[in-house]
Amino acid sequence: MARDGGVSCLRSSETMRVGIGGMESPPLDLDEVHVLAVDDSLVDRIVIERLLRITSCKVTAVDSGWRALEFLGLDNERASAELNRLKVDLIITDYCMPGMTGYELLKKIKESSSFRQVPVVIMSSENVLTRIDRCLEEGAEDFLLKPVKLADVKRLRSSLTRDVKLSNANKRKLPEDSVPVNTSLPPPPSPFTISPDSSDSSPPLTISPESSDSSPPLTISPESSDSSPPLSPVEIFSSPLSSLLDDEDDDVLPSSPESSPAPEESPVRRQKMGSPGLD
Amino acid sequence: MELVQMQKSLQDYTKSLFLDGVLDSQFLQLQQLQDESNPDFVSQVVTLFFQDSDRILNDLSLSLDQQVVDFKKVDPHVHQLKGSSSSIGAQRVKNACVVFRSFCEQQNVEGCHRCLQQVKQEYYLVKNRLETLFKLEQQIVASGGMIPAMELGF
């Protein structure tokens, strides 16, 4: 599958190397969303790539932070003229990677003048609050718990379309919609609200808990040694538009944490300005 | 066997995998990513998972057979297997990896050996079951039928 060692492809990769090495490729549709996905696991790379493509994103998938930097042209001091035409609308990266972690990659991206505006989303199989906080403080837009679901990516996508359209029209992004979701928090000052994930609880898929062995019920529990309660992944951008689009998320399964009914398990937006302690 | 019977068999078989906890909802997520443009997506990803896992299990066996076990080598392998099994919905493999990792943390060689056996057992189980599932699907498609969508709420 991975032909040149770094870039995975389960299909023809016409989107690879967009903007690098001259612009032989046709000009990109400005409304197209181009995502750079970074994950050292081939299985995860294929899955995230498919998730993104099924939500109409162009995807470039690489297997390490170094390759990501290489793709972005950040791996050396030399500024490249072509890079101004490299359009990356979102970078989504795994946290735990050998060599350069997703956090380190995040930092490098935020340090770069060309790409610091690009939203960076971190994915991790481990629900570690300190990790989540650290990433958000460093400028990550969102933190997704693995395994990533279609609903997660749809949410990302709908927010991005809005941002990309605006930035193309007005050369600026929407202000960050940092609105908490936790119902115990006071109402946010922003006009936007995040719809509770009840909108995602479409007709429940009741897979009965495994009878045979001690496998836990079908929720994502923090299997790491951290004893934090099974928090749902943070919500991304809030907007009435997103909440409207959530109605289409009838593929979200209630076994995923974001649609679990218990209030303490509802998604919590970890704001950069410092959210209340959750543990 | 009649097409309808085959489709029913497939549904029952798939259902049993969920009820036994061999698969979890993530497998359904993968199925949702399969369509006419990507009709073999699930089996492709699962095949990659098998290839990956075979390699990892081999490496793990080698690492644990060393005179002095290097847990710094063992743990990342288990972490990787945990991740990929989680991504395809191989729940019992994933859970076995979780236990495995805790023994790695404790640097408990004996415990790790037992865990490796457990992981292998679960892995061969899910591999076997999924291969059977794909065969059933192939038979249906070969007979000109459609793969029935997973019934909800069983």
Short mmCIF file of C-alpha atoms in Angstrom, two decimals:
data_model
loop_
_atom_site.label_atom_id
_atom_site.label_comp_id
_atom_site.label_asym_id
_atom_site.label_seq_id
_atom_site.Cartn_x
_atom_site.Cartn_y
_atom_site.Cartn_z
CA MET A 1 0.00 0.00 0.00
CA ALA A 2 2.56 2.58 0.98
CA ARG A 3 4.58 2.97 -2.16
CA ASP A 4 7.10 5.61 -1.44
CA GLY A 5 7.42 4.63 2.14
CA GLY A 6 5.72 7.61 3.57
CA VAL A 7 2.54 8.32 1.77
CA SER A 8 -0.19 5.76 1.96
CA CYS A 9 -2.57 5.13 -0.83
CA LEU A 10 -5.34 2.63 -1.18
CA ARG A 11 -6.32 4.30 -4.43
CA SER A 12 -4.69 6.50 -7.04
CA SER A 13 -3.19 9.42 -5.34
CA GLU A 14 -3.85 12.33 -7.57
CA THR A 15 -3.96 14.58 -4.60
CA MET A 16 -0.48 13.79 -3.44
CA ARG A 17 2.16 16.44 -3.66
CA VAL A 18 -0.29 19.16 -4.34
CA GLY A 19 1.61 22.34 -4.89
CA ILE A 20 5.04 20.82 -4.52
CA GLY A 21 7.43 20.86 -7.40
CA GLY A 22 5.56 23.21 -9.62
CA MET A 23 1.94 23.62 -10.36
CA GLU A 24 1.27 21.19 -13.15
CA SER A 25 -1.96 20.23 -11.44
CA PRO A 26 -5.04 22.26 -12.24
CA PRO A 27 -5.92 25.09 -9.86
CA LEU A 28 -7.77 23.84 -6.82
CA ASP A 29 -11.39 24.57 -6.36
CA LEU A 30 -11.27 27.15 -3.63
CA ASP A 31 -14.10 25.49 -1.80
CA GLU A 32 -12.36 22.16 -1.70
CA VAL A 33 -10.98 21.18 1.62
CA HIS A 34 -7.52 19.70 1.61
CA VAL A 35 -6.49 17.75 4.65
CA LEU A 36 -3.07 16.54 5.64
CA ALA A 37 -3.41 13.41 7.76
CA VAL A 38 -0.51 12.14 9.83
CA ASP A 39 -0.45 8.70 11.45
CA ASP A 40 2.25 6.09 11.79
CA SER A 41 -0.28 3.27 11.76
CA LEU A 42 -1.14 2.10 8.27
CA VAL A 43 -4.53 0.79 9.31
CA ASP A 44 -5.42 4.11 10.93
CA ARG A 45 -4.11 6.05 7.99
CA ILE A 46 -6.32 4.14 5.58
CA VAL A 47 -9.33 4.60 7.81
CA ILE A 48 -8.85 8.33 8.40
CA GLU A 49 -8.19 8.83 4.74
CA ARG A 50 -11.46 7.12 3.86
CA LEU A 51 -13.34 9.02 6.53
CA LEU A 52 -12.07 12.28 5.11
CA ARG A 53 -12.67 11.39 1.50
CA ILE A 54 -16.17 10.22 2.18
CA THR A 55 -16.81 13.68 3.61
CA SER A 56 -15.51 15.25 0.42
CA CYS A 57 -12.05 16.23 1.50
CA LYS A 58 -8.94 15.91 -0.53
CA VAL A 59 -6.46 13.98 1.51
CA THR A 60 -2.74 13.64 1.72
CA ALA A 61 -1.76 10.99 4.24
CA VAL A 62 1.76 10.66 5.59
CA ASP A 63 3.26 8.34 8.13
CA SER A 64 5.29 10.68 10.32
CA GLY A 65 5.69 14.20 11.59
CA TRP A 66 8.85 14.54 9.55
CA ARG A 67 7.08 13.68 6.36
CA ALA A 68 4.35 16.12 7.26
CA LEU A 69 6.90 18.88 7.68
CA GLU A 70 8.52 17.83 4.46
CA PHE A 71 5.22 18.02 2.67
CA LEU A 72 4.57 21.44 4.11
CA GLY A 73 8.05 22.58 3.23
CA LEU A 74 8.87 23.26 6.85
CA ASP A 75 11.72 20.83 7.06
CA ASN A 76 14.35 23.30 6.01
CA GLU A 77 15.03 26.98 6.24
CA ARG A 78 14.68 27.62 2.56
CA ALA A 79 11.36 29.21 1.73
CA SER A 80 9.88 27.89 -1.43
CA ALA A 81 7.87 29.97 -3.83
CA GLU A 82 5.58 27.07 -4.61
CA LEU A 83 4.59 26.76 -1.01
CA ASN A 84 2.53 29.88 -1.13
CA ARG A 85 0.22 27.97 -3.38
CA LEU A 86 0.07 24.89 -1.19
CA LYS A 87 -3.39 24.84 0.20
CA VAL A 88 -3.83 22.89 3.39
CA ASP A 89 -7.04 23.53 5.25
CA LEU A 90 -6.64 21.09 8.08
CA ILE A 91 -3.94 18.99 9.60
CA ILE A 92 -5.08 15.98 11.54
CA THR A 93 -2.43 14.05 13.37
CA ASP A 94 -2.03 11.13 15.71
CA TYR A 95 -0.51 12.01 19.04
CA CYS A 96 1.64 8.95 19.76
CA MET A 97 4.11 8.55 16.96
CA PRO A 98 7.71 7.44 17.07
CA GLY A 99 10.24 10.14 16.37
CA MET A 100 8.08 13.22 16.43
CA THR A 101 4.87 13.18 18.41
CA GLY A 102 1.74 14.90 17.21
CA TYR A 103 2.28 17.47 19.91
CA GLU A 104 5.74 18.28 18.60
CA LEU A 105 4.36 18.52 15.10
CA LEU A 106 1.64 20.83 16.35
CA LYS A 107 4.23 23.11 17.88
CA LYS A 108 6.27 23.26 14.73
CA ILE A 109 3.23 24.11 12.67
CA LYS A 110 2.18 26.84 15.06
CA GLU A 111 5.69 28.26 14.94
CA SER A 112 5.60 28.58 11.18
CA SER A 113 4.38 31.76 9.59
CA SER A 114 2.92 29.97 6.58
CA PHE A 115 0.87 27.41 8.40
CA ARG A 116 0.13 28.63 11.88
CA GLN A 117 -3.38 29.57 10.82
CA VAL A 118 -4.14 26.06 9.68
CA PRO A 119 -6.29 24.23 12.22
CA VAL A 120 -4.56 21.22 13.72
CA VAL A 121 -6.56 18.38 15.20
CA ILE A 122 -4.96 15.79 17.42
CA MET A 123 -6.12 12.18 17.57
CA SER A 124 -5.28 9.85 20.39
CA SER A 125 -6.39 6.49 21.67
CA GLU A 126 -5.70 7.68 25.17
CA ASN A 127 -8.06 9.96 27.00
CA VAL A 128 -5.53 11.84 29.06
CA LEU A 129 -6.71 15.21 30.29
CA THR A 130 -3.26 16.68 30.71
CA ARG A 131 -2.49 15.66 27.17
CA ILE A 132 -5.66 17.20 25.85
CA ASP A 133 -5.02 20.41 27.75
CA ARG A 134 -1.46 20.63 26.58
CA CYS A 135 -2.48 20.26 22.97
CA LEU A 136 -5.24 22.80 23.21
CA GLU A 137 -2.94 25.25 24.94
CA GLU A 138 -0.47 24.83 22.16
CA GLY A 139 -3.14 25.81 19.69
CA ALA A 140 -4.80 22.59 18.63
CA GLU A 141 -8.33 23.13 17.40
CA ASP A 142 -9.65 19.88 18.68
CA PHE A 143 -8.75 16.58 20.19
CA LEU A 144 -10.41 13.44 18.89
CA LEU A 145 -10.46 10.16 20.71
CA LYS A 146 -9.59 7.15 18.62
CA PRO A 147 -11.03 5.23 17.00
CA VAL A 148 -12.26 8.22 15.07
CA LYS A 149 -15.84 8.01 13.91
CA LEU A 150 -17.63 9.30 10.88
CA ALA A 151 -19.58 11.74 13.02
CA ASP A 152 -16.34 13.27 14.30
CA VAL A 153 -15.08 13.85 10.80
CA LYS A 154 -18.40 15.20 9.59
CA ARG A 155 -18.31 17.76 12.35
CA LEU A 156 -14.80 18.77 11.40
CA ARG A 157 -15.80 19.00 7.80
CA SER A 158 -18.78 21.21 8.31
CA SER A 159 -16.75 23.63 10.37
CA LEU A 160 -14.03 23.71 7.80
CA THR A 161 -16.31 24.48 4.89
CA ARG A 162 -17.48 27.51 6.71
CA ASP A 163 -13.94 28.61 7.54
CA VAL A 164 -12.56 27.94 4.09
CA LYS A 165 -15.36 29.81 2.39
CA LEU A 166 -14.97 32.74 4.68
CA SER A 167 -11.24 32.87 4.45
CA ASN A 168 -11.43 32.77 0.70
CA ALA A 169 -14.06 35.43 0.62
CA ASN A 170 -12.79 37.71 3.31
CA LYS A 171 -9.25 36.56 3.86
CA ARG A 172 -9.99 35.90 7.47
CA LYS A 173 -11.29 33.10 9.61
CA LEU A 174 -14.25 33.11 11.87
CA PRO A 175 -13.34 33.90 15.43
CA GLU A 176 -12.78 30.69 17.27
CA ASP A 177 -15.99 29.34 18.54
CA SER A 178 -14.72 28.27 21.86
CA VAL A 179 -17.96 27.42 23.50
CA PRO A 180 -18.27 24.84 26.20
CA VAL A 181 -20.61 21.97 25.78
CA ASN A 182 -20.78 20.77 29.34
CA THR A 183 -24.21 21.54 30.57
CA SER A 184 -22.95 22.37 34.01
CA LEU A 185 -21.06 25.36 32.72
CA PRO A 186 -22.69 28.77 32.60
CA PRO A 187 -24.02 29.81 29.22
CA PRO A 188 -21.22 31.14 27.04
CA PRO A 189 -21.09 34.76 25.97
CA SER A 190 -20.87 33.77 22.32
CA PRO A 191 -24.09 33.72 20.36
CA PHE A 192 -23.28 30.20 19.23
CA THR A 193 -24.21 27.20 21.18
CA ILE A 194 -23.21 23.66 20.77
CA SER A 195 -26.17 21.40 20.44
CA PRO A 196 -26.01 18.62 22.96
CA ASP A 197 -25.13 15.40 21.36
CA SER A 198 -28.62 14.15 21.72
CA SER A 199 -28.83 15.17 18.12
CA ASP A 200 -26.44 12.39 17.44
CA SER A 201 -28.44 9.78 19.24
CA SER A 202 -30.43 8.54 16.38
CA PRO A 203 -32.33 5.28 16.78
CA PRO A 204 -30.13 3.43 19.16
CA LEU A 205 -28.17 0.57 17.88
CA THR A 206 -28.56 -1.67 20.84
CA ILE A 207 -25.73 -4.04 20.72
CA SER A 208 -26.28 -5.89 23.92
CA PRO A 209 -23.29 -6.03 26.21
CA GLU A 210 -21.19 -9.06 25.70
CA SER A 211 -22.54 -11.88 27.76
CA SER A 212 -19.61 -14.19 27.61
CA ASP A 213 -16.65 -12.45 29.10
CA SER A 214 -15.68 -9.40 30.94
CA SER A 215 -15.34 -7.18 27.94
CA PRO A 216 -16.59 -3.75 28.82
CA PRO A 217 -19.75 -2.41 27.25
CA LEU A 218 -19.44 -0.73 23.95
CA THR A 219 -18.22 2.62 25.08
CA ILE A 220 -14.83 4.01 24.71
CA SER A 221 -13.35 3.74 28.11
CA PRO A 222 -10.00 5.19 28.94
CA GLU A 223 -7.99 2.08 28.87
CA SER A 224 -4.91 3.90 29.94
CA SER A 225 -4.01 3.84 33.57
CA ASP A 226 -5.34 7.33 34.01
CA SER A 227 -8.39 7.20 36.13
CA SER A 228 -10.22 10.04 34.50
CA PRO A 229 -13.86 9.30 33.84
CA PRO A 230 -14.75 8.33 30.31
CA LEU A 231 -14.91 11.80 28.91
CA SER A 232 -16.12 12.25 25.43
CA PRO A 233 -13.85 13.86 22.93
CA VAL A 234 -13.97 17.59 22.90
CA GLU A 235 -16.42 19.26 20.65
CA ILE A 236 -15.15 21.30 17.83
CA PHE A 237 -16.49 24.55 16.45
CA SER A 238 -19.95 25.34 17.51
CA SER A 239 -22.40 27.00 15.26
CA PRO A 240 -26.04 26.79 14.43
CA LEU A 241 -24.93 25.48 11.07
CA SER A 242 -23.10 22.58 12.62
CA SER A 243 -26.00 21.75 14.81
CA LEU A 244 -28.28 21.74 11.80
CA LEU A 245 -25.89 19.46 10.00
CA ASP A 246 -25.77 17.19 13.01
CA ASP A 247 -29.21 16.04 12.04
CA GLU A 248 -27.53 14.17 9.28
CA ASP A 249 -25.41 12.24 11.68
CA ASP A 250 -27.69 9.31 11.82
CA ASP A 251 -24.72 7.05 11.55
CA VAL A 252 -23.46 7.86 14.98
CA LEU A 253 -23.84 4.95 17.30
CA PRO A 254 -24.84 5.53 20.88
CA SER A 255 -22.11 3.26 21.97
CA SER A 256 -19.75 6.10 21.23
CA PRO A 257 -19.15 8.31 24.19
CA GLU A 258 -20.43 11.51 22.70
CA SER A 259 -23.94 10.21 22.62
CA SER A 260 -24.04 8.58 25.99
CA PRO A 261 -26.86 10.03 27.98
CA ALA A 262 -25.19 10.60 31.33
CA PRO A 263 -24.62 14.30 31.81
CA GLU A 264 -21.17 13.86 33.22
CA GLU A 265 -20.22 12.10 30.08
CA SER A 266 -21.45 14.71 27.69
CA PRO A 267 -18.74 16.23 25.59
CA VAL A 268 -16.82 18.96 27.20
CA ARG A 269 -15.14 21.67 25.34
CA ARG A 270 -11.74 22.21 26.76
CA GLN A 271 -11.20 25.85 26.20
CA LYS A 272 -7.81 27.31 25.79
CA MET A 273 -8.61 29.97 28.33
CA GLY A 274 -8.82 27.30 30.89
CA SER A 275 -11.78 25.13 31.45
CA PRO A 276 -12.97 23.92 34.79
CA GLY A 277 -11.33 20.84 36.14
CA LEU A 278 -13.04 17.80 34.90
CA ASP A 279 -11.59 15.18 37.14
CA MET B 1 -28.09 -22.79 -0.57
CA GLU B 2 -30.65 -20.19 -1.47
CA LEU B 3 -29.66 -16.59 -1.57
CA VAL B 4 -32.10 -15.58 1.14
CA GLN B 5 -30.76 -18.31 3.36
CA MET B 6 -27.21 -17.19 2.78
CA GLN B 7 -28.10 -13.63 3.61
CA LYS B 8 -29.82 -14.74 6.79
CA SER B 9 -26.80 -16.85 7.72
CA LEU B 10 -24.56 -13.88 7.21
CA GLN B 11 -26.71 -11.67 9.38
CA ASP B 12 -26.91 -14.24 12.14
CA TYR B 13 -23.22 -14.85 11.97
CA THR B 14 -22.38 -11.17 12.12
CA LYS B 15 -24.79 -10.69 14.99
CA SER B 16 -23.11 -13.46 16.93
CA LEU B 17 -19.75 -11.76 16.58
CA PHE B 18 -21.14 -8.67 18.23
CA LEU B 19 -22.93 -10.58 20.94
CA ASP B 20 -19.78 -12.49 21.74
CA GLY B 21 -17.86 -9.25 21.97
CA VAL B 22 -15.49 -10.29 19.23
CA LEU B 23 -16.43 -7.18 17.30
CA ASP B 24 -17.62 -3.83 18.54
CA SER B 25 -19.33 -0.85 16.99
CA GLN B 26 -16.17 0.33 15.30
CA PHE B 27 -16.60 -2.52 12.85
CA LEU B 28 -19.98 -1.09 11.94
CA GLN B 29 -18.32 2.27 11.42
CA LEU B 30 -16.03 0.63 8.89
CA GLN B 31 -18.97 -0.94 7.12
CA GLN B 32 -20.50 2.50 6.76
CA LEU B 33 -17.42 3.57 4.85
CA GLN B 34 -18.01 0.88 2.27
CA ASP B 35 -20.07 1.71 -0.79
CA GLU B 36 -20.22 1.12 -4.53
CA SER B 37 -17.11 3.20 -5.06
CA ASN B 38 -15.28 1.24 -2.37
CA PRO B 39 -17.01 -2.13 -2.28
CA ASP B 40 -14.14 -3.95 -0.61
CA PHE B 41 -13.13 -1.36 1.89
CA VAL B 42 -13.76 -3.42 4.99
CA SER B 43 -11.98 -6.51 3.78
CA GLN B 44 -9.08 -4.38 2.55
CA VAL B 45 -8.62 -2.69 5.90
CA VAL B 46 -9.04 -5.96 7.76
CA THR B 47 -6.48 -7.63 5.52
CA LEU B 48 -4.04 -4.85 6.33
CA PHE B 49 -4.80 -5.40 9.97
CA PHE B 50 -4.02 -9.11 9.62
CA GLN B 51 -0.71 -8.41 7.90
CA ASP B 52 0.22 -5.81 10.46
CA SER B 53 -0.78 -8.01 13.36
CA ASP B 54 1.05 -11.09 12.11
CA ARG B 55 4.19 -9.04 12.00
CA ILE B 56 3.66 -7.51 15.42
CA LEU B 57 2.89 -10.83 17.07
CA ASN B 58 6.01 -12.26 15.57
CA ASP B 59 8.10 -9.38 16.87
CA LEU B 60 6.50 -9.73 20.27
CA SER B 61 7.30 -13.41 20.46
CA LEU B 62 10.90 -12.68 19.59
CA SER B 63 11.19 -9.83 22.08
CA LEU B 64 9.71 -11.85 24.92
CA ASP B 65 11.97 -14.80 24.19
CA GLN B 66 15.08 -12.77 24.81
CA GLN B 67 17.17 -13.53 27.86
CA VAL B 68 16.61 -10.02 29.05
CA VAL B 69 13.28 -8.65 27.94
CA ASP B 70 13.42 -5.08 26.70
CA PHE B 71 10.05 -3.69 27.70
CA LYS B 72 10.81 -0.51 25.85
CA LYS B 73 10.54 -2.59 22.72
CA VAL B 74 7.62 -4.72 23.82
CA ASP B 75 5.27 -1.96 24.90
CA PRO B 76 5.21 0.04 21.64
CA HIS B 77 4.33 -3.14 19.77
CA VAL B 78 1.44 -3.85 22.08
CA HIS B 79 0.36 -0.23 21.84
CA GLN B 80 0.37 -0.50 18.07
CA LEU B 81 -1.67 -3.68 18.10
CA LYS B 82 -4.06 -2.17 20.57
CA GLY B 83 -4.55 0.78 18.26
CA SER B 84 -5.10 -1.14 15.08
CA SER B 85 -7.40 -3.71 16.66
CA SER B 86 -9.39 -0.86 18.12
CA SER B 87 -9.61 0.80 14.73
CA ILE B 88 -11.21 -2.20 13.11
CA GLY B 89 -13.43 -3.11 16.04
CA ALA B 90 -11.58 -6.22 17.18
CA GLN B 91 -12.68 -5.62 20.73
CA ARG B 92 -11.32 -8.67 22.47
CA VAL B 93 -7.92 -8.28 20.90
CA LYS B 94 -7.89 -4.69 22.02
CA ASN B 95 -8.88 -5.58 25.56
CA ALA B 96 -6.24 -8.26 25.73
CA CYS B 97 -3.69 -5.66 24.66
CA VAL B 98 -4.81 -3.36 27.45
CA VAL B 99 -4.08 -6.06 30.00
CA PHE B 100 -0.81 -6.82 28.26
CA ARG B 101 0.31 -3.23 28.57
CA SER B 102 -0.28 -3.17 32.28
CA PHE B 103 2.02 -6.17 32.66
CA CYS B 104 4.59 -4.40 30.52
CA GLU B 105 4.38 -1.45 32.84
CA GLN B 106 5.04 -3.75 35.76
CA GLN B 107 7.86 -5.34 33.81
CA ASN B 108 6.32 -8.69 34.60
CA VAL B 109 7.80 -11.15 32.13
CA GLU B 110 5.68 -14.08 33.18
CA GLY B 111 2.56 -11.99 32.97
CA CYS B 112 3.57 -10.73 29.56
CA HIS B 113 4.04 -14.23 28.26
CA ARG B 114 0.55 -15.14 29.41
CA CYS B 115 -0.82 -11.99 27.86
CA LEU B 116 0.83 -12.71 24.59
CA GLN B 117 -0.86 -16.09 24.52
CA GLN B 118 -4.17 -14.47 25.30
CA VAL B 119 -3.72 -11.84 22.60
CA LYS B 120 -2.78 -14.48 20.09
CA GLN B 121 -5.83 -16.52 21.01
CA GLU B 122 -8.16 -13.59 20.58
CA TYR B 123 -6.45 -12.57 17.40
CA TYR B 124 -6.73 -15.96 15.77
CA LEU B 125 -10.34 -16.07 16.84
CA VAL B 126 -11.27 -12.77 15.23
CA LYS B 127 -9.19 -13.60 12.19
CA ASN B 128 -10.98 -16.86 11.76
CA ARG B 129 -14.40 -15.32 12.28
CA LEU B 130 -13.80 -12.44 9.91
CA GLU B 131 -12.43 -14.71 7.22
CA THR B 132 -15.61 -16.75 7.53
CA LEU B 133 -17.68 -13.60 7.36
CA PHE B 134 -15.96 -12.43 4.20
CA LYS B 135 -16.42 -15.86 2.64
CA LEU B 136 -20.13 -15.69 3.34
CA GLU B 137 -20.24 -12.26 1.76
CA GLN B 138 -18.39 -13.48 -1.29
CA GLN B 139 -20.80 -16.37 -1.72
CA ILE B 140 -23.71 -13.98 -1.63
CA VAL B 141 -22.16 -11.62 -4.13
CA ALA B 142 -21.20 -14.54 -6.37
CA SER B 143 -24.82 -15.63 -6.37
CA GLY B 144 -25.80 -12.21 -7.56
CA GLY B 145 -27.12 -11.05 -4.22
CA MET B 146 -26.55 -7.99 -2.08
CA ILE B 147 -24.92 -7.96 1.29
CA PRO B 148 -27.72 -7.20 3.72
CA ALA B 149 -27.25 -4.12 5.83
CA MET B 150 -26.70 -4.79 9.49
CA GLU B 151 -29.97 -4.94 11.29
CA LEU B 152 -30.18 -2.54 14.14
CA GLY B 153 -31.46 -3.20 17.57
CA PHE B 154 -30.88 -6.88 17.97
#
